[in-house]
Amino acid sequence: MAQASGYFKTSYGQELRLIETTTQKVALAAFVVVLLVYPFFAKPFFLDLANQVFLAVIAASALMLLTGFAGQISLGHAGLLAAGAFTTGILYKEVGAPFWVTLPASAVVGALLGLVFGLPSLRLKGLYLAVTTLALHFIVAYAGGEYETKRGYSTGVSVSPPSLFGFELTQGRHWYFVLLAFDVLVVLFCLNLVRSRTGRSFIAIRDHDTVAEALGIPVKRTKLLAFVISSVLTTLTGSLLAYYQGFVTIQAFTIYLTIEYVAMVIIGGSGSMLGAILGAVFVVLFPHVIEAAIRLVPASRHLVNDAFAINFAAFGLIMVLFLIFEPLGLVGIWRRLRDYFLLWPFRQTAVGKGG
Amino acid sequence: MQVLANLVVLTAIYALISCGYVLIYRVSRVLNLAHGELMMLGAYLLFTLASLFKGGPELAFAGAVGLSLLVGFVLYVVLMRKMTGELVIAAVLVTIALGILLRGLMVLIWTARDLHPISVLGWKNPPVPLGGGTSISSVALATILVAVVLYLALMLFFRYTRWGLQMRAVGERPLLAAQRGIKLHAVYALAWALSTFSGGLAGMLLALDSGLGSTMVIVGLKAFPAALVGGLDSLLGAVVGSFIVAAAEILAIHFIDPLISDVVPFVVLIAMLLVRPWGLFGTKEEIERV
Amino acid sequence: MTESPPMLRLEKVEVVYKKVITAIQGVSLDVQQGQIVVFLGTNGAGKTTTLRAISGFIGTDDAWVTEGRILFEGQDIANWPPQKVANRGIALVPEREKIFETLTVMDNLEASVGAGASRATRKRMIDTVFDHFPRLATAKTRLAGYLSGGERQMLAIGSALLCEPRLLLVDEMSMGLAPRLVEELLDHIVTLKKTLGLTILLVEQSAHLALGIADYGYVIENGRIVLDGTRERLGGHKDVQEFYLGQGGGDARKSYREVKQYRRSRRWYG
Ligand SMILES: Nc1ncnc2c1ncn2[C@@H]1O[C@H](COP(=O)(O)OP(=O)(O)O)[C@@H](O)[C@H]1O
Ligand SMILES: [Mg+2]
C-alpha cells in the first residue's frame, strides 16, 4: 500500500513480488487495456510503429540482460540481429524452410554465436570486450554481405510472410498481437530470470566479479550463459524482423543499429527491465518525433530533407546528455518523480549529503 | 614492388590515424571511438577554409590544422572533462555518441556529397615514379613524410619535454600526478588536442589524395585495430600494428578478395585479443584496470 | 596543548564512502606547526581515510567529508580537489601507488617539481632531495619500478618534498619494510623536520618506532579517535603499551574488544 511516508516491505515475499502495490495493479490493468484496444483504433502507420517498438523491446531486453544486469558490454548487437535475420532468410531462400524451422534455427545460431561472442569475455573485460564484440560484428556483416553478392541478391533477400494452416501473417494488426505476445513472454522471462539465482549471479559478476568468484559463483559459466541467453533472444528478434519486413539486407545492420540498442539501455536506464522497455520506445519513436517537430515548426520546414541528419545529431546529443547528466536513464527520472509524489510533502535526500 | 609501395603508404595512413587513439588512451585510458569522425571533421575544415581563402592554399591548410588542434581542446573542456572519474566505459560510450552527433552535424553543414578539397586548393597530385615501374601519388609521399615526422616529434616530445613527462606520469597514476601538482585537466586537454591534430592531419591528407566522403569514418575505424594490435598505450606499437594490419589487408586483397579488406583488420584484432590482449608493445596491467 | 593556533585542525570530521559507508566519524585532531604527530591505529581503523580527506584524495573514490571542517592555516579545505590542496602546501606520501613506476627516478622527481620553476631552480631543488637521500642520486637513471622498498619510500618522500609543502602527510611508511630500514627512514623524517622546518603527520600501525620521534600522538579505532597525548603520556598509557607496544604482560597483543579498559579509556567516557 502506498502510505504517506512511503511504501515499506514487511515480508520477504513482498521483496520477490513483481507487482507490489494496489496502485501498480490498477496502472498495469489500465495499461493492458490500452494495449489491447490500441490496434483497433490506430492508423496503419502507428500500428507499424507499435510493431517496431515491440521488436525493439525483445532485443533491448536481451541487451539489458547482458549489459545492464551481467555487466558485459557488447557492441555486436547488430551483428547478432543480422545473424538471426540471415539465418531465416537463407533457410527460406535455399530450402524454403517454414517459420517453425527458421525460428528455432535462428535461436540455435544465436546460442552458438552467443558462445563465440562470449568466449572473449572470459579473458577480457570492459573496453576490450566491447572492442572484440565490435570486431565480431564486422565479421558477421561481412559474411552476410558475401552471401548477398555471391548468390546474386545484392539488393537483399526477400522472405514471404510466415503461414500456418493456410493462415498468413500479413496484416499489421495480426502482427501486433503476435509481437505483443512475444514481448509479454520475453519480458516475463527476463523479470523472472533476474529474480532467480542465475539473475543474481549476473548482478554479482557485474558488480564484483572477483568477489563473485570467491563466493563460489561459477563466473565463466555465468558469463557465457548471459551471452547465450541474450544472443538467442537477439537472433530471434532478427528472425522476426526478417519476417515482419519481408526482406533482409545487410545494409540494415550497421554499427548505427548497435548504437541504437546501446542507447536504449543507457537512455532507458541500465539494470532495469522497465528501462529496456522505455528505452526501446524512446529510441524507436525518437526520429519520428523529431521529424514531426520539424514539420510542425513552420520556420524549419525547409529542413525536412535534412531530417535524417538532424535526427542523427539530435540522437547523439541526447545520448551524450543522458550519459553525463542522467546515468540512471528514464527509469531514474521516473523513480525520482514517483518518490517525489509518494513522499510529498517530505523531501527525500540520499544518505550522506556530500557530492 | 608496387605492392610494397602500397604497403608503405597504407602503413603510413594507419599510423597517422592510430597515433590519435594511442595519445588519448595512453593518458586517460579512454578509447575515442569518435576518432574517425574527428578525422573527417579535419578534412571538412580544410575544404571550407580552402573555399574561403582562394588565394592562399598554404594558409588554408595551416588554418585547418590549427583548428583541428582547437577542436580536441574544446571537446575535452566542454564534454569529456565531465566524464573524469566516471567508468572508462561510460566515457567510451560518450565518444560513440559524440561520433553520431558529429556525423549528423557534418551532413547538415557540408551535405553528404563527395568533395575534393585538392581541386579547391588548386594543388596537383601527380604520381611520383619510384623506379622499376612503381609509383605513388605525391600526396601519398607527403603522407609518409608527415607520418615519419609526426612520430619522431611525438617521441621526442614524450621523452624530453615537461609536458611529455607529465603526460607519461598522468597516464600511469593520475591521482598521484594530481597530488604532485600536475594539472590533470590541462594534460588531458593537451592529449585530446594532439589527438585531433594528428587525426585531422590524416583526414586532410586522405581527402587530398582520394576525396572526402563517408568512407573516411570506416578508414578511421580500421586504424583502431592497428593501434590495439601494437598495444594501445605505445606509440612504437602503433607503427608496428599499422604495418601488420596494412600487410594483412593488402595480402588479403591480393590473394583472397578485395571485398574482404574492410573486415581483415578486425580479424587480426580478434586474433590479437585472444592471444595477447594488451598488444605487442602494450603494458600488461592495462587489461586489469579496465 | 600549546595556545598558538594549530597548522592543521580537524573538527569532528566525518567521511562517508559511496554515500553509505561511514569510514571515520567525529575525528578531531590538531597538528602544531613544526611538530611530528603520529596517528596510530590498526588495519581499517580509518587512518588512510583521514589522510586522504585532508589531501583531497577521496572525491575520486566517491567519498566526501560530510561533517566537520578541515582547517589548514585557518582555511577550510574540506573536499578541495587534490591539486588545489597540493598547491596550498600539503603533500601526501600515499600508502600504495606512491611513485611512477614506468618513469626513471630522475623523471619521477622532475614530474613533481612545481610547474613554474625554471630549469635551474628545478635542478637545485632536485639536488636538495639527493642531498637528503644520497641513495637516490646513484639510482638516477633507473626505472622506479625496479627500486627496492626502501628506495621507493625515499623516492616518494623526495618527490613529495619537491611540491614544497609546509605539511607532509606520510601514510604507513613502514609497511613491508625491515625494522632497520624503518628506523633509517624515521631518522630522515626527523632530519627533514629540523632542516626544512616541516610539519609532519605520520600514520603508523605500530607505535614501536614511530612514537619515538613523535611530539604528539593520536590513536584511532573504528573511525573514532580514542586516545591522544604527548609521546610520554601515550608511551606510558596502559592500552598503548598493551596493544601498540606489545608490553602487556601475559600473551601480548590481545584483541581490543576483549578488554574493558579500552572502552573506559575512550575520550567521551571521560
Ligand atoms: N574505497 C573505499 N570504498 C569503501 N569503503 C572504504 C574504501 N576505502 C576504505 N574504506 C572503508 O574505510 C575504513 C577505513 O579504511 P582505511 O582508512 O583504509 O583504514 P586504515 O588506513 O586505517 O587501514 C575501512 O574499514 C573500509 O571499510
Ligand atoms: Mg591505511
PDB file of C-alpha atoms in Angstrom, chain C residues 84-184:
ATOM      1  CA  LYS C  84      44.478  22.588  -5.074  1.00  0.00           C
ATOM      2  CA  VAL C  85      45.394  21.140  -1.698  1.00  0.00           C
ATOM      3  CA  ALA C  86      48.858  20.343  -3.010  1.00  0.00           C
ATOM      4  CA  ASN C  87      49.312  23.913  -4.176  1.00  0.00           C
ATOM      5  CA  ARG C  88      48.137  25.151  -0.810  1.00  0.00           C
ATOM      6  CA  GLY C  89      51.133  23.458   0.821  1.00  0.00           C
ATOM      7  CA  ILE C  90      50.163  19.934   1.803  1.00  0.00           C
ATOM      8  CA  ALA C  91      51.893  16.951   0.241  1.00  0.00           C
ATOM      9  CA  LEU C  92      50.878  13.346   0.700  1.00  0.00           C
ATOM     10  CA  VAL C  93      53.045  10.262   0.518  1.00  0.00           C
ATOM     11  CA  PRO C  94      50.348   7.684  -0.099  1.00  0.00           C
ATOM     12  CA  GLU C  95      50.205   4.182   1.245  1.00  0.00           C
ATOM     13  CA  ARG C  96      50.308   2.493  -2.126  1.00  0.00           C
ATOM     14  CA  GLU C  97      50.999   3.679  -5.674  1.00  0.00           C
ATOM     15  CA  LYS C  98      53.347   6.314  -4.386  1.00  0.00           C
ATOM     16  CA  ILE C  99      55.768   6.537  -7.308  1.00  0.00           C
ATOM     17  CA  PHE C 100      55.522   6.452 -11.089  1.00  0.00           C
ATOM     18  CA  GLU C 101      56.920   3.024 -11.806  1.00  0.00           C
ATOM     19  CA  THR C 102      57.319   3.444 -15.547  1.00  0.00           C
ATOM     20  CA  LEU C 103      59.403   6.591 -15.113  1.00  0.00           C
ATOM     21  CA  THR C 104      63.044   6.811 -14.104  1.00  0.00           C
ATOM     22  CA  VAL C 105      63.979   8.154 -10.690  1.00  0.00           C
ATOM     23  CA  MET C 106      65.016  11.432 -12.267  1.00  0.00           C
ATOM     24  CA  ASP C 107      61.765  11.719 -14.226  1.00  0.00           C
ATOM     25  CA  ASN C 108      59.786  10.955 -11.081  1.00  0.00           C
ATOM     26  CA  LEU C 109      61.416  13.899  -9.408  1.00  0.00           C
ATOM     27  CA  GLU C 110      61.162  16.155 -12.465  1.00  0.00           C
ATOM     28  CA  ALA C 111      57.457  15.443 -12.762  1.00  0.00           C
ATOM     29  CA  SER C 112      56.889  16.504  -9.175  1.00  0.00           C
ATOM     30  CA  VAL C 113      58.533  19.906  -9.324  1.00  0.00           C
ATOM     31  CA  GLY C 114      56.030  22.737  -9.415  1.00  0.00           C
ATOM     32  CA  ALA C 115      55.049  23.959 -12.860  1.00  0.00           C
ATOM     33  CA  GLY C 116      56.510  27.457 -12.831  1.00  0.00           C
ATOM     34  CA  ALA C 117      60.040  26.509 -11.791  1.00  0.00           C
ATOM     35  CA  SER C 118      62.905  27.349 -14.119  1.00  0.00           C
ATOM     36  CA  ARG C 119      65.426  24.762 -15.207  1.00  0.00           C
ATOM     37  CA  ALA C 120      67.990  25.998 -12.705  1.00  0.00           C
ATOM     38  CA  THR C 121      65.508  26.024  -9.834  1.00  0.00           C
ATOM     39  CA  ARG C 122      64.418  22.537 -10.730  1.00  0.00           C
ATOM     40  CA  LYS C 123      67.977  21.296 -10.674  1.00  0.00           C
ATOM     41  CA  ARG C 124      68.643  22.980  -7.347  1.00  0.00           C
ATOM     42  CA  MET C 125      65.513  21.506  -5.789  1.00  0.00           C
ATOM     43  CA  ILE C 126      66.238  18.020  -7.061  1.00  0.00           C
ATOM     44  CA  ASP C 127      69.801  18.283  -5.802  1.00  0.00           C
ATOM     45  CA  THR C 128      68.468  19.039  -2.335  1.00  0.00           C
ATOM     46  CA  VAL C 129      66.500  15.814  -2.482  1.00  0.00           C
ATOM     47  CA  PHE C 130      69.656  13.957  -3.494  1.00  0.00           C
ATOM     48  CA  ASP C 131      71.409  15.555  -0.536  1.00  0.00           C
ATOM     49  CA  HIS C 132      68.807  14.126   1.777  1.00  0.00           C
ATOM     50  CA  PHE C 133      68.707  10.758   0.073  1.00  0.00           C
ATOM     51  CA  PRO C 134      72.110  10.062  -1.495  1.00  0.00           C
ATOM     52  CA  ARG C 135      70.926   6.589  -2.430  1.00  0.00           C
ATOM     53  CA  LEU C 136      68.567   8.109  -4.972  1.00  0.00           C
ATOM     54  CA  ALA C 137      71.395  10.018  -6.647  1.00  0.00           C
ATOM     55  CA  THR C 138      73.125   6.762  -7.507  1.00  0.00           C
ATOM     56  CA  ALA C 139      69.914   5.357  -8.996  1.00  0.00           C
ATOM     57  CA  LYS C 140      69.006   8.427 -11.081  1.00  0.00           C
ATOM     58  CA  THR C 141      68.542   6.679 -14.386  1.00  0.00           C
ATOM     59  CA  ARG C 142      66.898   3.532 -13.089  1.00  0.00           C
ATOM     60  CA  LEU C 143      63.226   2.850 -13.636  1.00  0.00           C
ATOM     61  CA  ALA C 144      61.401   3.475 -10.392  1.00  0.00           C
ATOM     62  CA  GLY C 145      59.584   0.169 -10.792  1.00  0.00           C
ATOM     63  CA  TYR C 146      62.861  -1.646 -10.154  1.00  0.00           C
ATOM     64  CA  LEU C 147      63.721   0.121  -6.896  1.00  0.00           C
ATOM     65  CA  SER C 148      63.785  -1.670  -3.568  1.00  0.00           C
ATOM     66  CA  GLY C 149      61.127  -0.971  -0.963  1.00  0.00           C
ATOM     67  CA  GLY C 150      63.267   1.465   0.991  1.00  0.00           C
ATOM     68  CA  GLU C 151      64.377   3.334  -2.112  1.00  0.00           C
ATOM     69  CA  ARG C 152      60.776   3.593  -3.259  1.00  0.00           C
ATOM     70  CA  GLN C 153      59.854   5.158   0.033  1.00  0.00           C
ATOM     71  CA  MET C 154      62.725   7.614  -0.240  1.00  0.00           C
ATOM     72  CA  LEU C 155      61.739   8.493  -3.775  1.00  0.00           C
ATOM     73  CA  ALA C 156      58.154   9.003  -2.684  1.00  0.00           C
ATOM     74  CA  ILE C 157      59.144  11.277   0.168  1.00  0.00           C
ATOM     75  CA  GLY C 158      61.646  13.061  -2.049  1.00  0.00           C
ATOM     76  CA  SER C 159      59.052  13.718  -4.759  1.00  0.00           C
ATOM     77  CA  ALA C 160      56.592  14.957  -2.174  1.00  0.00           C
ATOM     78  CA  LEU C 161      59.191  17.414  -0.898  1.00  0.00           C
ATOM     79  CA  LEU C 162      59.513  18.901  -4.383  1.00  0.00           C
ATOM     80  CA  CYS C 163      55.989  20.262  -4.095  1.00  0.00           C
ATOM     81  CA  GLU C 164      57.463  22.484  -1.380  1.00  0.00           C
ATOM     82  CA  PRO C 165      54.920  21.526   1.256  1.00  0.00           C
ATOM     83  CA  ARG C 166      54.659  23.038   4.709  1.00  0.00           C
ATOM     84  CA  LEU C 167      52.788  19.990   5.917  1.00  0.00           C
ATOM     85  CA  LEU C 168      53.838  16.488   4.915  1.00  0.00           C
ATOM     86  CA  LEU C 169      51.415  13.583   5.309  1.00  0.00           C
ATOM     87  CA  VAL C 170      53.060  10.153   5.309  1.00  0.00           C
ATOM     88  CA  ASP C 171      50.904   7.027   5.195  1.00  0.00           C
ATOM     89  CA  GLU C 172      52.253   3.783   6.661  1.00  0.00           C
ATOM     90  CA  MET C 173      55.811   4.280   5.652  1.00  0.00           C
ATOM     91  CA  SER C 174      56.907   1.113   7.418  1.00  0.00           C
ATOM     92  CA  MET C 175      54.624  -1.211   5.518  1.00  0.00           C
ATOM     93  CA  GLY C 176      56.573  -4.206   4.314  1.00  0.00           C
ATOM     94  CA  LEU C 177      59.955  -2.812   5.305  1.00  0.00           C
ATOM     95  CA  ALA C 178      62.552  -4.266   7.637  1.00  0.00           C
ATOM     96  CA  PRO C 179      62.651  -2.525  11.061  1.00  0.00           C
ATOM     97  CA  ARG C 180      66.198  -1.350  10.426  1.00  0.00           C
ATOM     98  CA  LEU C 181      65.090   0.386   7.269  1.00  0.00           C
ATOM     99  CA  VAL C 182      62.151   1.957   9.048  1.00  0.00           C
ATOM    100  CA  GLU C 183      64.491   3.362  11.664  1.00  0.00           C
ATOM    101  CA  GLU C 184      66.639   4.861   8.932  1.00  0.00           C
TER     102      GLU C 184
END
